[in-house]
Short mmCIF file of C-alpha atoms in Angstrom, two decimals:
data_model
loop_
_atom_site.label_atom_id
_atom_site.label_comp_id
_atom_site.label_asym_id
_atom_site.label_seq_id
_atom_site.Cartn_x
_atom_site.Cartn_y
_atom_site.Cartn_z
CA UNK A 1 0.00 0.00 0.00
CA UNK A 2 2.22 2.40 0.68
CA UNK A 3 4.42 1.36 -2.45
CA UNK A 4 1.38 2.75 -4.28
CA UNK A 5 0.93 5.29 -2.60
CA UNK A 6 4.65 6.58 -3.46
CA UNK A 7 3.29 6.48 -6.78
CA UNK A 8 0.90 8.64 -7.11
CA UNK A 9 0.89 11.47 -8.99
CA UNK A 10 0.05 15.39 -8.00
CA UNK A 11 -2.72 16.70 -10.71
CA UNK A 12 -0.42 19.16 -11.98
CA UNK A 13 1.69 15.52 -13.06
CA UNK A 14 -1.26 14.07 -13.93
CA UNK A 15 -2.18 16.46 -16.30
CA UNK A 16 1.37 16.81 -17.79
CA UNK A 17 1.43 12.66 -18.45
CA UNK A 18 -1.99 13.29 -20.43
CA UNK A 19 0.28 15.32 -22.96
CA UNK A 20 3.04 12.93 -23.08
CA UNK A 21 0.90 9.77 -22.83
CA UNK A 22 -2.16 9.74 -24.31
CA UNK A 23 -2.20 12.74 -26.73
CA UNK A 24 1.65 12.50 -27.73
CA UNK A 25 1.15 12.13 -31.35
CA UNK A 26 -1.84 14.65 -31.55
CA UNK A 27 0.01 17.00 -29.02
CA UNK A 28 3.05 16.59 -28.02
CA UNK A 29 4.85 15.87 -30.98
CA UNK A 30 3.17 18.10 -33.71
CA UNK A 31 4.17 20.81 -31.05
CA UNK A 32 7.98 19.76 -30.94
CA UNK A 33 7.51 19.45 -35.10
CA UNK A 34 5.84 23.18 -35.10
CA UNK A 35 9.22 24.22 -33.25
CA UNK A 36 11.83 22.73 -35.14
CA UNK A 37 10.18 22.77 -38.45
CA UNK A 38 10.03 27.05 -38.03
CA UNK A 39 13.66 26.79 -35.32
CA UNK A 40 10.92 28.66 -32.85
CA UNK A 41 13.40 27.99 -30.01
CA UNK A 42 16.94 28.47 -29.80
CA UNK A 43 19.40 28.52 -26.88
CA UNK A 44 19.73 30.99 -24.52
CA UNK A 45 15.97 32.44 -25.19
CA UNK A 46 13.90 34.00 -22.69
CA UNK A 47 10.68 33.11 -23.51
CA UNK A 48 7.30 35.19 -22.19
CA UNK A 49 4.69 32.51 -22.84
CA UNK A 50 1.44 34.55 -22.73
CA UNK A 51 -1.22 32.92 -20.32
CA UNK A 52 -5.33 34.39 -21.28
CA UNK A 53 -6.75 32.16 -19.63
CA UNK A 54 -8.28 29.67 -22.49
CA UNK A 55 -7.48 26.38 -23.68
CA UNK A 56 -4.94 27.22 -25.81
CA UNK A 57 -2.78 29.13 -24.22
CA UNK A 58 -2.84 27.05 -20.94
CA UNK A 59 -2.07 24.14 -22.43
CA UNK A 60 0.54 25.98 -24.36
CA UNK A 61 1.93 26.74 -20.84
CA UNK A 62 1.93 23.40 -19.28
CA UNK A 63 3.45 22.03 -22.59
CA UNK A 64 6.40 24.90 -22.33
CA UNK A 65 6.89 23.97 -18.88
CA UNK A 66 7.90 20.05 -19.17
CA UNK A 67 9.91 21.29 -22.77
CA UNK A 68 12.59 23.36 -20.95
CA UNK A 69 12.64 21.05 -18.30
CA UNK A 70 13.82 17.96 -20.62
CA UNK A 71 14.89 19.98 -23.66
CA UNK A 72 18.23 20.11 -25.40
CA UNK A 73 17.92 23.38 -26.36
CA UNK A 74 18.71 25.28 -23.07
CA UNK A 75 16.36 28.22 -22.64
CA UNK A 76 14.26 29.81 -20.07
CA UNK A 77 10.42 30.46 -19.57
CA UNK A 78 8.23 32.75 -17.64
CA UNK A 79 4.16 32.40 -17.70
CA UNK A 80 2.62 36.12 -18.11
CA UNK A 81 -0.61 36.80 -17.33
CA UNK A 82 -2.58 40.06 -18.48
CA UNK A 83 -5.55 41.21 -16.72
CA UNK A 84 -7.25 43.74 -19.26
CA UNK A 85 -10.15 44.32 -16.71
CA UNK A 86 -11.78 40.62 -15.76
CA UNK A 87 -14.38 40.21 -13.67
CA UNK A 88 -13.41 38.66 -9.93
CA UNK A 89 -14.31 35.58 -10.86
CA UNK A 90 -12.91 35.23 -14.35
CA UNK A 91 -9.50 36.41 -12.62
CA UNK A 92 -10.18 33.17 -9.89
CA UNK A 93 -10.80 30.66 -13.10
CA UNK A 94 -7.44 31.68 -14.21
CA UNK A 95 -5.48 31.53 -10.61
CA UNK A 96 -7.14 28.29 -9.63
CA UNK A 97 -6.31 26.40 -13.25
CA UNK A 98 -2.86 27.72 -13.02
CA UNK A 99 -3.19 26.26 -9.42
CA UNK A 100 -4.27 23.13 -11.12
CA UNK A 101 -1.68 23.09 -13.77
CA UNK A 102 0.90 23.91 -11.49
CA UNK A 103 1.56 27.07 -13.81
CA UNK A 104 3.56 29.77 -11.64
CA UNK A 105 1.93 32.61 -12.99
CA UNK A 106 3.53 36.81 -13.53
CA UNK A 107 0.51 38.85 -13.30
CA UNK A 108 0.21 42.46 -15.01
CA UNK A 109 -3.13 44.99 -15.08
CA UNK A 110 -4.48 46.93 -17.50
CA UNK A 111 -7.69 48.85 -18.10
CA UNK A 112 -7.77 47.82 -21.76
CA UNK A 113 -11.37 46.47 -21.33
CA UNK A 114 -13.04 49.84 -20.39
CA UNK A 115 -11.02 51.81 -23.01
CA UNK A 116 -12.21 49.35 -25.91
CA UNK A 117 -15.99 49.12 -24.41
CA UNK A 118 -15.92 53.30 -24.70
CA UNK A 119 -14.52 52.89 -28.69
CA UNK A 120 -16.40 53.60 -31.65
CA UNK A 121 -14.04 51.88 -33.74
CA UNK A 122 -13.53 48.16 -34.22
CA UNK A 123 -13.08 46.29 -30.43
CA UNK A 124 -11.67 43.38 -31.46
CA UNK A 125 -9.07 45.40 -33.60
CA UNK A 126 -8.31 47.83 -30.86
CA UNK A 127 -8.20 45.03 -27.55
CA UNK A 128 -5.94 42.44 -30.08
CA UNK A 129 -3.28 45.53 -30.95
CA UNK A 130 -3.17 47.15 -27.22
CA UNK A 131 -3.01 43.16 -25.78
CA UNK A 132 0.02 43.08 -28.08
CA UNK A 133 1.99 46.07 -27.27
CA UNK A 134 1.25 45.04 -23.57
CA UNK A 135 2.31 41.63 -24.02
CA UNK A 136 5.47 42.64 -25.46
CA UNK A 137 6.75 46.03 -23.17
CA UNK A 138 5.81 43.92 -20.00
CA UNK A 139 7.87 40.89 -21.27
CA UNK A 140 10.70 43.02 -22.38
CA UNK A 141 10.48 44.05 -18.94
CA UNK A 142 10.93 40.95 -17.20
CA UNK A 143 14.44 39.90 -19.81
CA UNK A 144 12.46 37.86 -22.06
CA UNK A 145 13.48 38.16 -26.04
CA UNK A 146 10.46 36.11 -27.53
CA UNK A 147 6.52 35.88 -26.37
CA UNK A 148 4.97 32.51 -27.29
CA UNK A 149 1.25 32.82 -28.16
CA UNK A 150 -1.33 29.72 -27.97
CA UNK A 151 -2.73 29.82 -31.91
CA UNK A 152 -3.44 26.64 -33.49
CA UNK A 153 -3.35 24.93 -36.68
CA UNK A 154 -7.72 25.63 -36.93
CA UNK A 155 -6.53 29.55 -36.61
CA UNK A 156 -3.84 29.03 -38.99
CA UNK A 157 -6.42 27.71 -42.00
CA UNK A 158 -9.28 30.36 -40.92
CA UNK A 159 -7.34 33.01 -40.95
CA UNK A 160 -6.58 32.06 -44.86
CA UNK A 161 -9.95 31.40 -45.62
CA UNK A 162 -10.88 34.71 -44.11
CA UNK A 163 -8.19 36.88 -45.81
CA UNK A 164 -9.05 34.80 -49.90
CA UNK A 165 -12.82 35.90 -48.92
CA UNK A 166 -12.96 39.04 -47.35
CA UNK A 167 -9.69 40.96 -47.91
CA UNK A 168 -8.92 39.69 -51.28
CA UNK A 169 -5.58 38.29 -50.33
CA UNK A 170 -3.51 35.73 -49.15
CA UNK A 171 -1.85 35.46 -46.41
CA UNK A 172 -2.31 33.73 -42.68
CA UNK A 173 -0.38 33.80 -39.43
CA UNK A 174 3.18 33.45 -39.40
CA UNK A 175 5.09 30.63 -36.85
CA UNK A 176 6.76 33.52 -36.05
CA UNK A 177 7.78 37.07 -36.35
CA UNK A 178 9.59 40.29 -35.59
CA UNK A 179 8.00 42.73 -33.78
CA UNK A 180 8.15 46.24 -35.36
CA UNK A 181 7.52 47.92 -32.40
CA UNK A 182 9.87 45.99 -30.02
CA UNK A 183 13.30 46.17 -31.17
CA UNK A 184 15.19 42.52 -30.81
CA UNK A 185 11.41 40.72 -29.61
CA UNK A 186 9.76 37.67 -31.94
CA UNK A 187 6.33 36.23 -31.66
CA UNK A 188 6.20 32.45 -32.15
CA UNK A 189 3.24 30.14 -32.01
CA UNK A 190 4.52 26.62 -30.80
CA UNK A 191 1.45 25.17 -31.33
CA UNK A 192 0.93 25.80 -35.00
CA UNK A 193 0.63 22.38 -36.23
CA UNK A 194 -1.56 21.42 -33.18
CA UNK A 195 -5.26 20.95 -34.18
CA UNK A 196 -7.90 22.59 -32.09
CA UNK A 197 -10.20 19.53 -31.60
CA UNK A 198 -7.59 17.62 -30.32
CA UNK A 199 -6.69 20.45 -27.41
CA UNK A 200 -10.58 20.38 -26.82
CA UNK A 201 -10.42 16.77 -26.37
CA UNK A 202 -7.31 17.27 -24.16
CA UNK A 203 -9.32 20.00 -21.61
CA UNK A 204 -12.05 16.85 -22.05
CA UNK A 205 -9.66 14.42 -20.65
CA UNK A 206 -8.64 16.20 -17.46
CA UNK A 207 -12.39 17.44 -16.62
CA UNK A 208 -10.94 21.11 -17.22
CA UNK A 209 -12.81 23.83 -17.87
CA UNK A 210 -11.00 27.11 -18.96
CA UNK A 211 -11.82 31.16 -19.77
CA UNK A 212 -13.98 31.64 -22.88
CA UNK A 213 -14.07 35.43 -24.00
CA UNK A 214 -14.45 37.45 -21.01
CA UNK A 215 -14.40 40.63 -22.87
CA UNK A 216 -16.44 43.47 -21.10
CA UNK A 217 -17.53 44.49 -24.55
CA UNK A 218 -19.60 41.21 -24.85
CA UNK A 219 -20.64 41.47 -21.00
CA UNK A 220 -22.13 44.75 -21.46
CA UNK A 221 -23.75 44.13 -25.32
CA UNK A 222 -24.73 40.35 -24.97
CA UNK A 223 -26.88 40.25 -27.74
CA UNK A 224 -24.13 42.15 -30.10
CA UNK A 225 -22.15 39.25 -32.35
CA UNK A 226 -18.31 40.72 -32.84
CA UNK A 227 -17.50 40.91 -36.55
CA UNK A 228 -14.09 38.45 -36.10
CA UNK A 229 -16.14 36.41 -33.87
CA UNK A 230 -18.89 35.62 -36.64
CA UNK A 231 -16.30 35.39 -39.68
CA UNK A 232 -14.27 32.75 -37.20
CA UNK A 233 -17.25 31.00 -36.92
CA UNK A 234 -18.38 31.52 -40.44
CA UNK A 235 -15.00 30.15 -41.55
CA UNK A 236 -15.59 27.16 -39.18
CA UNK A 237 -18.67 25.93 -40.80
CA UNK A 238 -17.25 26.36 -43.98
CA UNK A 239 -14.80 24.06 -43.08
CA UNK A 240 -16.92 21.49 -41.85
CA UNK A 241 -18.81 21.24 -45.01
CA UNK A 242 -15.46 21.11 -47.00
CA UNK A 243 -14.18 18.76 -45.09
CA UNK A 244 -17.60 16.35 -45.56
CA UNK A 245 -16.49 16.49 -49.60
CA UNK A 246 -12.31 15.84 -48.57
CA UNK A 247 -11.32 15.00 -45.17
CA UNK A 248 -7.45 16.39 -45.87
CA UNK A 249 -8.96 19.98 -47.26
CA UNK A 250 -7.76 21.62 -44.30
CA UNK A 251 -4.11 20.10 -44.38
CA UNK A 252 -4.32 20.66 -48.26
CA UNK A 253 -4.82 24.79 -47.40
CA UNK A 254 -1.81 24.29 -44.83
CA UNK A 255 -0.02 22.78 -47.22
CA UNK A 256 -0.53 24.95 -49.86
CA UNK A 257 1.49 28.22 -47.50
CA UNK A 258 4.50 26.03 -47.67
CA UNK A 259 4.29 25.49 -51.85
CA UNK A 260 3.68 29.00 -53.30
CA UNK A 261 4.57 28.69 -56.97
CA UNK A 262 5.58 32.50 -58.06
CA UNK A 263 5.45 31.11 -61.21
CA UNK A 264 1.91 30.82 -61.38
CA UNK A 265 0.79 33.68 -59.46
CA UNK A 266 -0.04 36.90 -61.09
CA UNK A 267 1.25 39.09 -58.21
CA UNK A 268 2.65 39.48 -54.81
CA UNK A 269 4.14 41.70 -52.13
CA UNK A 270 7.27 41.36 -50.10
CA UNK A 271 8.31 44.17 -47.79
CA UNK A 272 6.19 46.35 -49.00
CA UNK A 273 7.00 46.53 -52.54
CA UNK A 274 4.19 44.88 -54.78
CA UNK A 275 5.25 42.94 -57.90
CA UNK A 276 3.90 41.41 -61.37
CA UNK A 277 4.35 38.41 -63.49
CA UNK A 278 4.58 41.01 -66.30
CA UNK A 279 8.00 42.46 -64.54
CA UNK A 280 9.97 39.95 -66.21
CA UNK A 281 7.61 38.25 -68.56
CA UNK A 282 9.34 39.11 -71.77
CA UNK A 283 12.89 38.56 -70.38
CA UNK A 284 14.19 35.73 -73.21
CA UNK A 285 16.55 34.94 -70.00
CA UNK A 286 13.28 33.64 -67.98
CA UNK A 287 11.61 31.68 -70.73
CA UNK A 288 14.59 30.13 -71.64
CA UNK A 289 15.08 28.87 -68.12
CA UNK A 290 11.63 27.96 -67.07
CA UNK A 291 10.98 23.90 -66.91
CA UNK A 292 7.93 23.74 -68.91
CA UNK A 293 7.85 27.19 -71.25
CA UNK A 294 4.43 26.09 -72.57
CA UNK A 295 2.26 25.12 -69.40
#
């Protein structure tokens, strides 16, 4: 008995051998894939991994936590928290699931909810860009050179869908980025090849039950549907009725970021500048070159 009892395992362990165990290969490893794939991680980073509250980002943490733990790649990690103005007991939800998680938490306030409830413009626009600059000057602050945000693979193909449909481009999330802002600070998203289902299934699992949007916007209009709220789930349902007609549509669109033929795309941008086929479509030079002149 008491050889079983040594055993045991705290919840915060409990929860950590659910990643490693039983959702390893829909998890675990298309997490570690994510970060070598895009080199997300390198040695001697600081990371700020950015804690809201959902799903995503706290299972983002935990995973985070038992990488630098075991990793080769020596590098450091701190769990920052922002309040932007939750209500007493959305701010308990988070402390007692970081309790549960065994998630050491950095906590910073703002008052970013009542500025954005008072705007005429866009919320969603204005709350995303000040969470950002937040994000980043408070995790400067602390030494850190990278924040790590919880977007998955499902935001990954929506946001493509959403910019081919209703900004007549395309383009998606990046793994990761510079900020422009933040001199010498990256974004990464370590969980960019993890699917959300499977991160649903994973809160499931554990009998865990996280933060869904606890924006005061919302809590004061509750019968006012945010425009990047609808087109998310607009984008969703799409999705599912694709994916009824090919089950691998989604990984085709994910697919399809990492095989860009310029070739056969009539124009593009990079840094700014904007360019044509017709730039170099009568240089002899090109033609002469090209693998299949004729197709």
């Amino acid at each position: 008995m008491e050889e079983k009892k040594g055993r045991e395992m705290s919840r915060p362990q409990e929860i950590e051998r659910s990643i490693l165990k039983k959702f390893r290969r829909s998890i675990w490893n298309r997490m570690i894939a994510g970060i070598k794939d895009y080199q997300l991680i390198r040695p001697g980073d600081r990371i700020a991994v950015c804690i809201s509250g959902g799903k995503d980002s706290m299972l983002l943490g935990k995973a985070i936590q038992h990488l630098r733990q075991y990793s080769e790649i020596p590098f450091e990690a701190v769990y920052l928290t922002m309040d932007p103005g939750y209500t007493p007991a959305n701010r308990a939800l988070i402390e007692e699931n970081a309790r549960t998680l065994g998630l050491d938490l950095t906590f910073f306030e703002t008052d970013i909810f009542n500025i954005v409830s008072k705007t005429d413009r866009s919320p969603c626009y204005l709350c995303a860009r000040m969470r950002r600059g937040f994000l980043y000057s408070n995790a400067q602050r602390l030494g850190c050179n990278k924040i790590a945000l919880g977007h998955h693979f499902d935001d990954v193909i929506e946001t493509v869908l959403m910019s081919m449909l209703y900004s007549a481009e395309y383009k998606t999330m990046m793994p990761k980025l510079h900020s422009t802002n933040f001199p010498g600070m990256e974004l990464i998203r370590p969980l960019y090849q993890v699917r959300e289902a499977d991160i649903v299934a994973w809160a499931r699992y554990n009998g865990l039950r996280f933060l869904q949007c606890a924006c005061r916007f919302t809590e004061q209009n509750p019968d006012i549907e945010l425009a990047g709220d609808s087109k998310r789930a607009e984008m969703k349902a799409l999705l599912r009725q694709l994916r009824a007609v090919n089950p691998q549509v989604d990984v085709n669109i994910f697919q399809s970021l990492h095989n860009v033929n310029l070739e056969t795309v009539i124009g593009y941008e990079k840094y700014g500048r904007k360019y044509s086929f017709l730039d170099d479509y009568q240089d002899p030079d090109r033609r002469e070159h090209a693998p299949f002149p004729d197709s």
